[in-house]
Short mmCIF file of C-alpha atoms in Angstrom, two decimals:
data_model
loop_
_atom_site.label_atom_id
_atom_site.label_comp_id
_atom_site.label_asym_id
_atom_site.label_seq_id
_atom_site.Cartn_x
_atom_site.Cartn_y
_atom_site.Cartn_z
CA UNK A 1 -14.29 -21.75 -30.68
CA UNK A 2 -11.32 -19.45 -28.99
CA UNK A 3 -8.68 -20.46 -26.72
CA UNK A 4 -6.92 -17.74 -24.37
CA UNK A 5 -3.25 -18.84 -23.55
CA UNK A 6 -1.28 -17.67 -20.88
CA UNK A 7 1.85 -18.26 -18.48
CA UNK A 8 1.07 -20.23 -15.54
CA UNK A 9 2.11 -17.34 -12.73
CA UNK A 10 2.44 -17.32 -8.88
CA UNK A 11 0.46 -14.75 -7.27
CA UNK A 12 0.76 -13.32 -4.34
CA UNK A 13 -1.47 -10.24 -2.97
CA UNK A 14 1.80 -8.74 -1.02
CA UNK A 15 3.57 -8.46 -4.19
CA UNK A 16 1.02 -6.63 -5.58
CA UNK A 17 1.22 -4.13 -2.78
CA UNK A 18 5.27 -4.16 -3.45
CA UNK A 19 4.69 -3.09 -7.15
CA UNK A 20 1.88 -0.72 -6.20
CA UNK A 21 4.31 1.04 -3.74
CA UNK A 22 7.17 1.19 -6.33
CA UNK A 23 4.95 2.53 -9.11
CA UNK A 24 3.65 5.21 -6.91
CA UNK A 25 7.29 6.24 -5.97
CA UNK A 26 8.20 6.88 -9.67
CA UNK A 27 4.88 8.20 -10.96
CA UNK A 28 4.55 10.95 -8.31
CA UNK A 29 7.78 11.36 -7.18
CA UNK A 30 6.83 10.21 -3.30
CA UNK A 31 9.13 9.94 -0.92
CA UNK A 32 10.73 6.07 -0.76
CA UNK A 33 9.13 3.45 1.54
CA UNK A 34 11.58 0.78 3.04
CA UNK A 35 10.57 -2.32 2.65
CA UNK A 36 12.61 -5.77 2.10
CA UNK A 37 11.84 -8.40 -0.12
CA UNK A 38 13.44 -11.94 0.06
CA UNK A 39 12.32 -15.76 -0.97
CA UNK A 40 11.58 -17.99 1.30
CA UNK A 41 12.77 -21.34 -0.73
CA UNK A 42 10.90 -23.58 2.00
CA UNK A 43 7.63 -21.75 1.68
CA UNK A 44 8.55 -21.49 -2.24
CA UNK A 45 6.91 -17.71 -1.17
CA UNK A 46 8.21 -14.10 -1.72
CA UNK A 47 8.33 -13.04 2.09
CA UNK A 48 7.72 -9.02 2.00
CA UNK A 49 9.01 -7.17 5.06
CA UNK A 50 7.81 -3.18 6.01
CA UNK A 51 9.41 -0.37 7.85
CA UNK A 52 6.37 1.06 10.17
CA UNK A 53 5.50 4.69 9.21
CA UNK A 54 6.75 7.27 11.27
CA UNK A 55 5.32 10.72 11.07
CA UNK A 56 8.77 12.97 10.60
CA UNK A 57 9.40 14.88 13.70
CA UNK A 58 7.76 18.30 13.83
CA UNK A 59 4.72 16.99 11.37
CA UNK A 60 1.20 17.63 12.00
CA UNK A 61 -1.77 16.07 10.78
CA UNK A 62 -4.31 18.93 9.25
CA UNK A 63 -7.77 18.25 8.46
CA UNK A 64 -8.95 19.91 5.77
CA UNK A 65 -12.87 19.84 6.89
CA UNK A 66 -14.23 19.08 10.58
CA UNK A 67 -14.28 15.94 11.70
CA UNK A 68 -17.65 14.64 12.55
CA UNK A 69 -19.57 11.21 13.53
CA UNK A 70 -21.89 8.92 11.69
CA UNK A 71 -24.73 11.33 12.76
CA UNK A 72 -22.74 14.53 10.93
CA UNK A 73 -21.80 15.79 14.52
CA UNK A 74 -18.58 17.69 14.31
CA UNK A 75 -16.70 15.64 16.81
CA UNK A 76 -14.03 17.42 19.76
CA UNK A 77 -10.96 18.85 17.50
CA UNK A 78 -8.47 16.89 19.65
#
């Protein structure tokens, strides 16, 4: 017979986003995204807060390929 032993942990799926995020930064030196982390001791909860993205000023999206549908119609380039 075998026994597997571990810590009894809290999880929460926005803290795996958090570390996700963090790991990115570091790995491939991205640039930092602002986001707040606090405990909320009534909710006994991480509470994980995000800065919206905004696209720096002067940035434009390029598409590499044509856009097209579900059909493979190249859709308007708008």
């Amino acid at each position: 017979m075998h026994r597997v032993l571990f810590p009894e942990a809290d999880f929460q799926a926005e803290g795996l986003a958090a570390a996700i995020v963090e790991w990115s930064q570091r790995e491939f030196s991205m640039p930092p995204v602002a986001f707040g982390t606090s405990f909320d001791r009534a909710a006994n909860r991480f509470v994980f807060t995000w800065q919206a993205h905004q696209r720096p000023q002067g940035a434009e999206v390029r598409r590499m390929r044509p856009a097209r549908d579900l059909h493979g119609r190249f859709l308007p380039n708008t």
